[in-house]
Structure formats: structure tokens, C-alpha cells
Amino acid sequence: MILDTLQNAHLYYRLGIKFIKAFEYLAQTDFTTVEKGKYEIDGTNIYAIVNEYDTVAAATEQMESHKKYIDVQYIVSGSELIGHDFLQQQVPSKAYDQSADFMLFAEDPVFFSRLEQGMFAIFFPSDLHMPNIMVSTPMQVKKVVIKISVE
């Protein structure tokens, strides 16, 4: 997992052309005018999901993981906590759903990070993550999740 600000995105260009395209999309798009929804960047190889929601308590959530896609989660507005752990020997509480590309894990995160406007987190298939968690009270967040195919 990687946590940083969009200003430093160039440091991660070595991860490949898909990451360059994803970060260029984030840098060049005015998300204040973009509605919630799914947007293709490069077919099914790279796409963005724009979402708005109120953050929730960690006690109501579970960690998730993906197999086919890497998440780049970018905060447009608001702030939230994201719980983390490494996928090791944990057993999923919800088995892998191939069509939705996710599985859930009931374990508590080992640690939390606070993401604020202009920050992003990258979660690889080996990273468990619990996004959308309130810092102290529920807050509205606008977030872009870019899905980058691992193939």
C-alpha cells in the first residue's frame, strides 16, 4: 500500500503506464463537476468510480481485498480513515466474488490512516483495506476510486 498526495504522483510513474494514465486522469479532471458514476479511462484496464457518501463507524464495516484490480483511492473533498492490514493467512468472511472482484474479512485493521482532500492511497491485491470510516463524526466525502487491472 502507498499513501501520498497527488502532488507526488510522479514518484509512482515507475509502477507503469497504467499508473501514469490513472494519475494524469486525476490531475486533469475537475471532479467538482463530475457526477457519481463509472468512467472508462482505458476500457476495462483502467476505469474510475466517482462516489459521494457519508463516512461510517468502523464497527459496522469489514476489510476488503481484490484480485483482478489495484485500487487508487483519491479524496476529492472531505476526510476519512482507512483501516489496513496485509493479506496473509486470514480467512474471508465473505468468499471472493469474481464478478465484483472483492472478498471481505472480519478481522480488525492493524492500523488506520487519515486521508484528506488531495491525498490518495494505492491498495494492491495483497493489501486489506477498510475505507469510508469517519474520523470523529460522520462527514460527506467525495472520492474517486481508479481500478487498475493487474494483467
Short mmCIF file of N, CA and C in Angstrom, two decimals, residues 9-112:
data_model
loop_
_atom_site.label_atom_id
_atom_site.label_comp_id
_atom_site.label_asym_id
_atom_site.label_seq_id
_atom_site.Cartn_x
_atom_site.Cartn_y
_atom_site.Cartn_z
N ALA A 9 2.47 12.32 -7.23
CA ALA A 9 2.11 11.19 -8.08
C ALA A 9 3.23 10.79 -9.02
N HIS A 10 4.01 11.76 -9.49
CA HIS A 10 5.09 11.47 -10.43
C HIS A 10 6.10 10.47 -9.85
N LEU A 11 6.18 10.39 -8.54
CA LEU A 11 7.11 9.45 -7.90
C LEU A 11 6.73 7.99 -8.16
N TYR A 12 5.48 7.77 -8.56
CA TYR A 12 4.98 6.41 -8.75
C TYR A 12 4.79 6.05 -10.22
N TYR A 13 5.27 6.90 -11.11
CA TYR A 13 5.17 6.60 -12.54
C TYR A 13 5.94 5.34 -12.90
N ARG A 14 6.94 5.00 -12.12
CA ARG A 14 7.72 3.78 -12.40
C ARG A 14 6.92 2.50 -12.22
N LEU A 15 5.72 2.63 -11.64
CA LEU A 15 4.86 1.46 -11.50
C LEU A 15 4.26 1.05 -12.84
N GLY A 16 4.38 1.90 -13.85
CA GLY A 16 3.92 1.53 -15.18
C GLY A 16 2.98 2.52 -15.81
N ILE A 17 2.73 2.32 -17.09
CA ILE A 17 1.92 3.22 -17.89
C ILE A 17 0.49 3.33 -17.37
N LYS A 18 -0.04 2.24 -16.80
CA LYS A 18 -1.40 2.31 -16.27
C LYS A 18 -1.48 3.31 -15.11
N PHE A 19 -0.47 3.35 -14.29
CA PHE A 19 -0.45 4.31 -13.18
C PHE A 19 -0.29 5.73 -13.71
N ILE A 20 0.53 5.89 -14.73
CA ILE A 20 0.68 7.22 -15.33
C ILE A 20 -0.67 7.71 -15.84
N LYS A 21 -1.40 6.86 -16.56
CA LYS A 21 -2.71 7.24 -17.08
C LYS A 21 -3.68 7.56 -15.95
N ALA A 22 -3.65 6.76 -14.90
CA ALA A 22 -4.55 6.99 -13.76
C ALA A 22 -4.26 8.32 -13.09
N PHE A 23 -2.99 8.61 -12.82
CA PHE A 23 -2.64 9.86 -12.15
C PHE A 23 -2.87 11.08 -13.06
N GLU A 24 -2.65 10.93 -14.36
CA GLU A 24 -2.95 12.03 -15.28
C GLU A 24 -4.45 12.32 -15.29
N TYR A 25 -5.26 11.27 -15.27
CA TYR A 25 -6.71 11.45 -15.21
C TYR A 25 -7.10 12.22 -13.94
N LEU A 26 -6.53 11.82 -12.80
CA LEU A 26 -6.83 12.52 -11.55
C LEU A 26 -6.41 13.98 -11.60
N ALA A 27 -5.23 14.24 -12.15
CA ALA A 27 -4.69 15.60 -12.19
C ALA A 27 -5.44 16.50 -13.17
N GLN A 28 -5.95 15.93 -14.26
CA GLN A 28 -6.55 16.74 -15.33
C GLN A 28 -8.06 16.86 -15.25
N THR A 29 -8.70 16.21 -14.28
CA THR A 29 -10.16 16.21 -14.21
C THR A 29 -10.64 17.09 -13.06
N ASP A 30 -11.61 17.94 -13.35
CA ASP A 30 -12.23 18.77 -12.32
C ASP A 30 -13.40 17.97 -11.74
N PHE A 31 -13.16 17.29 -10.64
CA PHE A 31 -14.17 16.39 -10.09
C PHE A 31 -15.32 17.13 -9.41
N THR A 32 -15.21 18.44 -9.25
CA THR A 32 -16.33 19.18 -8.70
C THR A 32 -17.50 19.20 -9.68
N THR A 33 -17.22 18.93 -10.95
CA THR A 33 -18.27 18.94 -11.98
C THR A 33 -18.63 17.53 -12.45
N VAL A 34 -17.98 16.51 -11.90
CA VAL A 34 -18.21 15.13 -12.34
C VAL A 34 -19.24 14.48 -11.42
N GLU A 35 -20.27 13.90 -12.02
CA GLU A 35 -21.32 13.21 -11.27
C GLU A 35 -20.85 11.84 -10.81
N LYS A 36 -21.55 11.31 -9.82
CA LYS A 36 -21.28 9.94 -9.38
C LYS A 36 -21.45 9.00 -10.57
N GLY A 37 -20.61 7.98 -10.63
CA GLY A 37 -20.73 7.01 -11.71
C GLY A 37 -19.40 6.38 -12.06
N LYS A 38 -19.45 5.56 -13.10
CA LYS A 38 -18.28 4.83 -13.58
C LYS A 38 -17.83 5.45 -14.89
N TYR A 39 -16.51 5.67 -15.02
CA TYR A 39 -15.95 6.33 -16.20
C TYR A 39 -14.76 5.54 -16.72
N GLU A 40 -14.80 5.19 -18.00
CA GLU A 40 -13.68 4.46 -18.61
C GLU A 40 -12.51 5.40 -18.86
N ILE A 41 -11.34 4.91 -18.56
CA ILE A 41 -10.10 5.62 -18.87
C ILE A 41 -9.38 4.87 -19.98
N ASP A 42 -9.30 3.55 -19.84
CA ASP A 42 -8.70 2.67 -20.85
C ASP A 42 -9.45 1.34 -20.83
N GLY A 43 -10.69 1.38 -21.28
CA GLY A 43 -11.52 0.18 -21.31
C GLY A 43 -11.65 -0.45 -19.94
N THR A 44 -11.50 -1.78 -19.88
CA THR A 44 -11.57 -2.47 -18.60
C THR A 44 -10.20 -2.52 -17.90
N ASN A 45 -9.16 -2.03 -18.58
CA ASN A 45 -7.83 -1.99 -17.96
C ASN A 45 -7.73 -0.94 -16.86
N ILE A 46 -8.37 0.21 -17.11
CA ILE A 46 -8.35 1.31 -16.14
C ILE A 46 -9.69 2.02 -16.22
N TYR A 47 -10.36 2.13 -15.08
CA TYR A 47 -11.59 2.90 -15.04
C TYR A 47 -11.74 3.56 -13.68
N ALA A 48 -12.57 4.59 -13.63
CA ALA A 48 -12.77 5.35 -12.39
C ALA A 48 -14.21 5.21 -11.92
N ILE A 49 -14.36 5.17 -10.62
CA ILE A 49 -15.67 5.19 -9.99
C ILE A 49 -15.70 6.44 -9.10
N VAL A 50 -16.60 7.36 -9.41
CA VAL A 50 -16.76 8.57 -8.61
C VAL A 50 -17.93 8.33 -7.67
N ASN A 51 -17.70 8.59 -6.38
CA ASN A 51 -18.72 8.32 -5.38
C ASN A 51 -18.78 9.43 -4.34
N GLU A 52 -19.93 9.62 -3.77
CA GLU A 52 -20.13 10.55 -2.65
C GLU A 52 -20.90 9.79 -1.58
N TYR A 53 -20.51 9.95 -0.32
CA TYR A 53 -21.14 9.20 0.77
C TYR A 53 -20.80 9.88 2.08
N ASP A 54 -21.51 9.47 3.12
CA ASP A 54 -21.18 9.88 4.48
C ASP A 54 -20.33 8.78 5.11
N THR A 55 -19.27 9.17 5.79
CA THR A 55 -18.41 8.20 6.45
C THR A 55 -19.19 7.50 7.57
N VAL A 56 -18.73 6.31 7.95
CA VAL A 56 -19.43 5.47 8.93
C VAL A 56 -18.46 5.00 10.01
N ALA A 57 -19.01 4.39 11.05
CA ALA A 57 -18.20 3.84 12.14
C ALA A 57 -17.50 2.56 11.68
N ALA A 58 -16.28 2.37 12.15
CA ALA A 58 -15.51 1.18 11.79
C ALA A 58 -16.19 -0.11 12.26
N ALA A 59 -16.92 -0.04 13.35
CA ALA A 59 -17.57 -1.23 13.90
C ALA A 59 -18.58 -1.85 12.95
N THR A 60 -19.08 -1.07 11.99
CA THR A 60 -20.10 -1.57 11.06
C THR A 60 -19.50 -2.12 9.76
N GLU A 61 -18.19 -2.05 9.62
CA GLU A 61 -17.54 -2.39 8.34
C GLU A 61 -16.59 -3.58 8.48
N GLN A 62 -16.18 -4.11 7.32
CA GLN A 62 -15.17 -5.16 7.26
C GLN A 62 -14.11 -4.75 6.25
N MET A 63 -12.92 -5.34 6.39
CA MET A 63 -11.86 -5.08 5.41
C MET A 63 -12.17 -5.84 4.14
N GLU A 64 -11.64 -5.33 3.03
CA GLU A 64 -11.86 -5.95 1.72
C GLU A 64 -10.52 -6.14 1.02
N SER A 65 -10.57 -6.96 0.00
CA SER A 65 -9.40 -7.17 -0.85
C SER A 65 -9.89 -7.52 -2.25
N HIS A 66 -9.02 -7.32 -3.23
CA HIS A 66 -9.36 -7.58 -4.63
C HIS A 66 -8.29 -8.48 -5.25
N LYS A 67 -8.62 -9.14 -6.32
CA LYS A 67 -7.65 -9.99 -7.03
C LYS A 67 -7.32 -9.44 -8.42
N LYS A 68 -8.31 -8.92 -9.14
CA LYS A 68 -8.11 -8.50 -10.53
C LYS A 68 -7.70 -7.05 -10.69
N TYR A 69 -7.95 -6.22 -9.66
CA TYR A 69 -7.69 -4.79 -9.79
C TYR A 69 -6.94 -4.24 -8.58
N ILE A 70 -6.11 -3.26 -8.85
CA ILE A 70 -5.46 -2.43 -7.84
C ILE A 70 -6.34 -1.20 -7.67
N ASP A 71 -6.55 -0.77 -6.43
CA ASP A 71 -7.32 0.45 -6.15
C ASP A 71 -6.38 1.63 -5.98
N VAL A 72 -6.71 2.74 -6.63
CA VAL A 72 -6.13 4.04 -6.31
C VAL A 72 -7.31 4.87 -5.80
N GLN A 73 -7.34 5.13 -4.50
CA GLN A 73 -8.44 5.84 -3.88
C GLN A 73 -8.01 7.28 -3.60
N TYR A 74 -8.68 8.23 -4.24
CA TYR A 74 -8.32 9.65 -4.19
C TYR A 74 -9.44 10.45 -3.55
N ILE A 75 -9.11 11.24 -2.54
CA ILE A 75 -10.10 12.06 -1.85
C ILE A 75 -10.23 13.41 -2.55
N VAL A 76 -11.42 13.68 -3.09
CA VAL A 76 -11.72 14.95 -3.75
C VAL A 76 -12.08 15.99 -2.69
N SER A 77 -12.95 15.61 -1.75
CA SER A 77 -13.34 16.51 -0.67
C SER A 77 -13.69 15.70 0.56
N GLY A 78 -13.52 16.33 1.74
CA GLY A 78 -13.78 15.65 3.00
C GLY A 78 -12.55 14.93 3.49
N SER A 79 -12.74 14.13 4.51
CA SER A 79 -11.65 13.29 5.03
C SER A 79 -12.24 12.03 5.64
N GLU A 80 -11.44 10.99 5.64
CA GLU A 80 -11.87 9.71 6.19
C GLU A 80 -10.68 8.93 6.71
N LEU A 81 -10.98 7.94 7.51
CA LEU A 81 -9.97 6.98 7.93
C LEU A 81 -10.10 5.76 7.03
N ILE A 82 -8.95 5.13 6.79
CA ILE A 82 -8.94 3.85 6.07
C ILE A 82 -8.14 2.88 6.92
N GLY A 83 -8.77 1.76 7.28
CA GLY A 83 -8.08 0.72 8.02
C GLY A 83 -7.26 -0.14 7.09
N HIS A 84 -6.16 -0.71 7.63
CA HIS A 84 -5.25 -1.51 6.79
C HIS A 84 -4.78 -2.77 7.51
N ASP A 85 -4.38 -3.71 6.71
CA ASP A 85 -3.63 -4.89 7.15
C ASP A 85 -3.08 -5.55 5.89
N PHE A 86 -2.17 -6.47 6.07
CA PHE A 86 -1.64 -7.23 4.95
C PHE A 86 -2.39 -8.54 4.85
N LEU A 87 -2.72 -8.95 3.64
CA LEU A 87 -3.39 -10.23 3.42
C LEU A 87 -2.36 -11.33 3.62
N GLN A 88 -2.59 -12.14 4.63
CA GLN A 88 -1.67 -13.23 4.94
C GLN A 88 -2.45 -14.53 5.02
N GLN A 89 -2.76 -14.98 6.21
CA GLN A 89 -3.47 -16.24 6.40
C GLN A 89 -4.94 -16.05 6.77
N GLN A 90 -5.45 -14.82 6.69
CA GLN A 90 -6.84 -14.57 7.08
C GLN A 90 -7.80 -15.35 6.17
N VAL A 91 -8.89 -15.77 6.77
CA VAL A 91 -9.93 -16.48 6.03
C VAL A 91 -11.06 -15.49 5.75
N PRO A 92 -11.48 -15.38 4.50
CA PRO A 92 -12.55 -14.42 4.18
C PRO A 92 -13.85 -14.71 4.93
N SER A 93 -14.51 -13.66 5.38
CA SER A 93 -15.85 -13.81 5.97
C SER A 93 -16.89 -13.86 4.86
N LYS A 94 -16.55 -13.28 3.72
CA LYS A 94 -17.37 -13.38 2.51
C LYS A 94 -16.43 -13.83 1.41
N ALA A 95 -16.72 -14.97 0.82
CA ALA A 95 -15.85 -15.56 -0.20
C ALA A 95 -15.69 -14.62 -1.39
N TYR A 96 -14.62 -14.81 -2.11
CA TYR A 96 -14.32 -13.99 -3.28
C TYR A 96 -15.46 -14.05 -4.29
N ASP A 97 -15.92 -12.88 -4.71
CA ASP A 97 -16.95 -12.72 -5.74
C ASP A 97 -16.22 -12.28 -7.00
N GLN A 98 -16.08 -13.18 -7.95
CA GLN A 98 -15.29 -12.91 -9.15
C GLN A 98 -15.88 -11.77 -9.97
N SER A 99 -17.20 -11.70 -10.10
CA SER A 99 -17.79 -10.64 -10.93
C SER A 99 -17.63 -9.26 -10.29
N ALA A 100 -17.66 -9.18 -8.97
CA ALA A 100 -17.49 -7.90 -8.28
C ALA A 100 -16.04 -7.66 -7.87
N ASP A 101 -15.19 -8.66 -8.00
CA ASP A 101 -13.77 -8.60 -7.65
C ASP A 101 -13.54 -8.09 -6.22
N PHE A 102 -14.15 -8.78 -5.27
CA PHE A 102 -13.84 -8.45 -3.88
C PHE A 102 -14.19 -9.61 -2.96
N MET A 103 -13.54 -9.61 -1.82
CA MET A 103 -13.87 -10.51 -0.72
C MET A 103 -13.73 -9.70 0.57
N LEU A 104 -14.43 -10.13 1.61
CA LEU A 104 -14.43 -9.41 2.88
C LEU A 104 -13.75 -10.23 3.97
N PHE A 105 -13.21 -9.51 4.96
CA PHE A 105 -12.51 -10.11 6.08
C PHE A 105 -12.99 -9.46 7.37
N ALA A 106 -13.33 -10.27 8.37
CA ALA A 106 -13.91 -9.77 9.61
C ALA A 106 -12.88 -9.24 10.61
N GLU A 107 -11.61 -9.53 10.42
CA GLU A 107 -10.58 -9.06 11.36
C GLU A 107 -10.55 -7.53 11.41
N ASP A 108 -10.18 -7.02 12.57
CA ASP A 108 -10.00 -5.57 12.71
C ASP A 108 -8.72 -5.14 12.01
N PRO A 109 -8.71 -3.93 11.46
CA PRO A 109 -7.48 -3.42 10.86
C PRO A 109 -6.36 -3.32 11.91
N VAL A 110 -5.13 -3.49 11.47
CA VAL A 110 -3.98 -3.35 12.36
C VAL A 110 -3.73 -1.87 12.64
N PHE A 111 -3.98 -1.01 11.64
CA PHE A 111 -3.82 0.43 11.82
C PHE A 111 -4.74 1.18 10.88
N PHE A 112 -4.91 2.47 11.16
CA PHE A 112 -5.74 3.36 10.34
C PHE A 112 -4.88 4.52 9.85
#
